[in-house]
Amino acid sequence: MAHAQSNLKDEKIQLRIQPRQKALIAQAARVRQTTLSAFMVENACTAAQQVLADEMHFVLSPGQWDAFQAALDRPPRKNRALAKLLKEPGVFDEKSSS
């Protein structure tokens, strides 16, 4: 007999919130006709996706875009300390036995 895949979740998150916060969230879950847990998971995932999208995508006005492109197109400034650092052997470079 084949075992049906379980709908049980593997991870658990516990939150400490104010009673008024829980009441507000519970009321919203009832309005959406879902459980408190399902409501919280769905909305936490939506918020997480938005945060991650904000880190990967940004919107600029035409003027801001022109300034951004100009900054990218400018040659890099001279940085003597960085140039020196890049010429020195790194900690993972083999030491020559000369």
Tab-separated table of C-alpha atoms in Angstrom:
chain	number	residue	atom	x	y	z
A	1	MET	CA	0.000	0.000	0.000
A	2	ALA	CA	1.468	3.364	-1.068
A	3	HIS	CA	1.830	6.035	1.568
A	4	ALA	CA	0.127	9.331	0.866
A	5	GLN	CA	2.417	12.336	1.158
A	6	SER	CA	1.868	14.114	4.463
A	7	ASN	CA	0.568	17.683	4.545
A	8	LEU	CA	2.329	18.292	7.853
A	9	LYS	CA	4.871	21.061	7.836
A	10	ASP	CA	8.458	20.431	8.914
A	11	GLU	CA	9.303	23.801	10.465
A	12	LYS	CA	7.772	25.759	13.317
A	13	ILE	CA	8.027	29.468	14.140
A	14	GLN	CA	6.953	30.857	17.475
A	15	LEU	CA	6.155	34.543	17.911
A	16	ARG	CA	5.524	36.663	20.943
A	17	ILE	CA	3.084	39.469	20.129
A	18	GLN	CA	0.774	41.803	21.949
A	19	PRO	CA	-2.827	40.606	22.397
A	20	ARG	CA	-4.081	43.534	20.303
A	21	GLN	CA	-1.736	42.543	17.466
A	22	LYS	CA	-2.966	38.950	17.556
A	23	ALA	CA	-6.600	40.126	17.602
A	24	LEU	CA	-5.982	42.349	14.580
A	25	ILE	CA	-4.279	39.565	12.623
A	26	ALA	CA	-6.957	37.048	13.622
A	27	GLN	CA	-9.690	39.420	12.478
A	28	ALA	CA	-7.984	39.857	9.111
A	29	ALA	CA	-7.624	36.066	8.782
A	30	ARG	CA	-11.352	35.628	9.464
A	31	VAL	CA	-12.163	38.239	6.807
A	32	ARG	CA	-10.009	36.267	4.349
A	33	GLN	CA	-11.683	33.040	5.524
A	34	THR	CA	-8.412	31.356	6.385
A	35	THR	CA	-6.584	30.209	9.462
A	36	LEU	CA	-4.379	32.480	11.513
A	37	SER	CA	-1.325	30.406	10.591
A	38	ALA	CA	-2.103	30.376	6.869
A	39	PHE	CA	-2.761	34.118	6.907
A	40	MET	CA	0.515	34.853	8.684
A	41	VAL	CA	2.594	32.574	6.455
A	42	GLU	CA	1.045	33.955	3.253
A	43	ASN	CA	1.567	37.569	4.278
A	44	ALA	CA	5.065	36.978	5.661
A	45	CYS	CA	6.052	35.337	2.362
A	46	THR	CA	4.554	38.216	0.378
A	47	ALA	CA	6.498	40.717	2.505
A	48	ALA	CA	9.705	38.670	2.138
A	49	GLN	CA	9.323	38.545	-1.655
A	50	GLN	CA	8.860	42.327	-1.729
A	51	VAL	CA	11.961	42.927	0.387
A	52	LEU	CA	14.032	40.660	-1.855
A	53	ALA	CA	12.619	42.248	-5.026
A	54	ASP	CA	13.486	45.694	-3.669
A	55	GLU	CA	17.074	44.526	-3.251
A	56	MET	CA	17.286	43.298	-6.855
A	57	HIS	CA	15.170	45.820	-8.786
A	58	PHE	CA	15.016	49.566	-8.551
A	59	VAL	CA	13.231	52.285	-10.476
A	60	LEU	CA	14.816	55.572	-11.497
A	61	SER	CA	13.410	58.665	-13.120
A	62	PRO	CA	14.899	59.540	-16.544
A	63	GLY	CA	17.204	62.101	-14.902
A	64	GLN	CA	18.310	59.662	-12.219
A	65	TRP	CA	18.913	57.014	-14.884
A	66	ASP	CA	21.128	59.402	-16.878
A	67	ALA	CA	23.140	60.241	-13.729
A	68	PHE	CA	23.437	56.539	-12.871
A	69	GLN	CA	24.687	55.678	-16.362
A	70	ALA	CA	27.139	58.583	-16.281
A	71	ALA	CA	28.539	57.324	-12.958
A	72	LEU	CA	28.948	53.818	-14.400
A	73	ASP	CA	30.632	55.162	-17.546
A	74	ARG	CA	33.165	57.348	-15.682
A	75	PRO	CA	36.633	55.867	-15.449
A	76	PRO	CA	37.576	54.723	-11.961
A	77	ARG	CA	39.516	57.097	-9.713
A	78	LYS	CA	43.166	56.317	-9.062
A	79	ASN	CA	43.603	54.494	-5.782
A	80	ARG	CA	47.277	53.937	-4.946
A	81	ALA	CA	46.557	51.802	-1.886
A	82	LEU	CA	44.305	49.471	-3.885
A	83	ALA	CA	46.813	49.242	-6.748
A	84	LYS	CA	49.570	48.333	-4.255
A	85	LEU	CA	47.358	45.750	-2.565
A	86	LEU	CA	46.527	44.090	-5.886
A	87	LYS	CA	50.232	43.801	-6.792
A	88	GLU	CA	51.186	42.090	-3.519
A	89	PRO	CA	50.898	38.317	-3.145
A	90	GLY	CA	47.729	37.214	-1.375
A	91	VAL	CA	47.528	34.940	1.637
A	92	PHE	CA	46.586	32.009	-0.612
A	93	ASP	CA	49.343	32.636	-3.174
A	94	GLU	CA	52.262	30.207	-3.084
A	95	LYS	CA	55.496	31.744	-1.876
A	96	SER	CA	58.256	31.459	-4.412
A	97	SER	CA	61.312	29.533	-3.235
A	98	SER	CA	63.925	31.779	-4.902
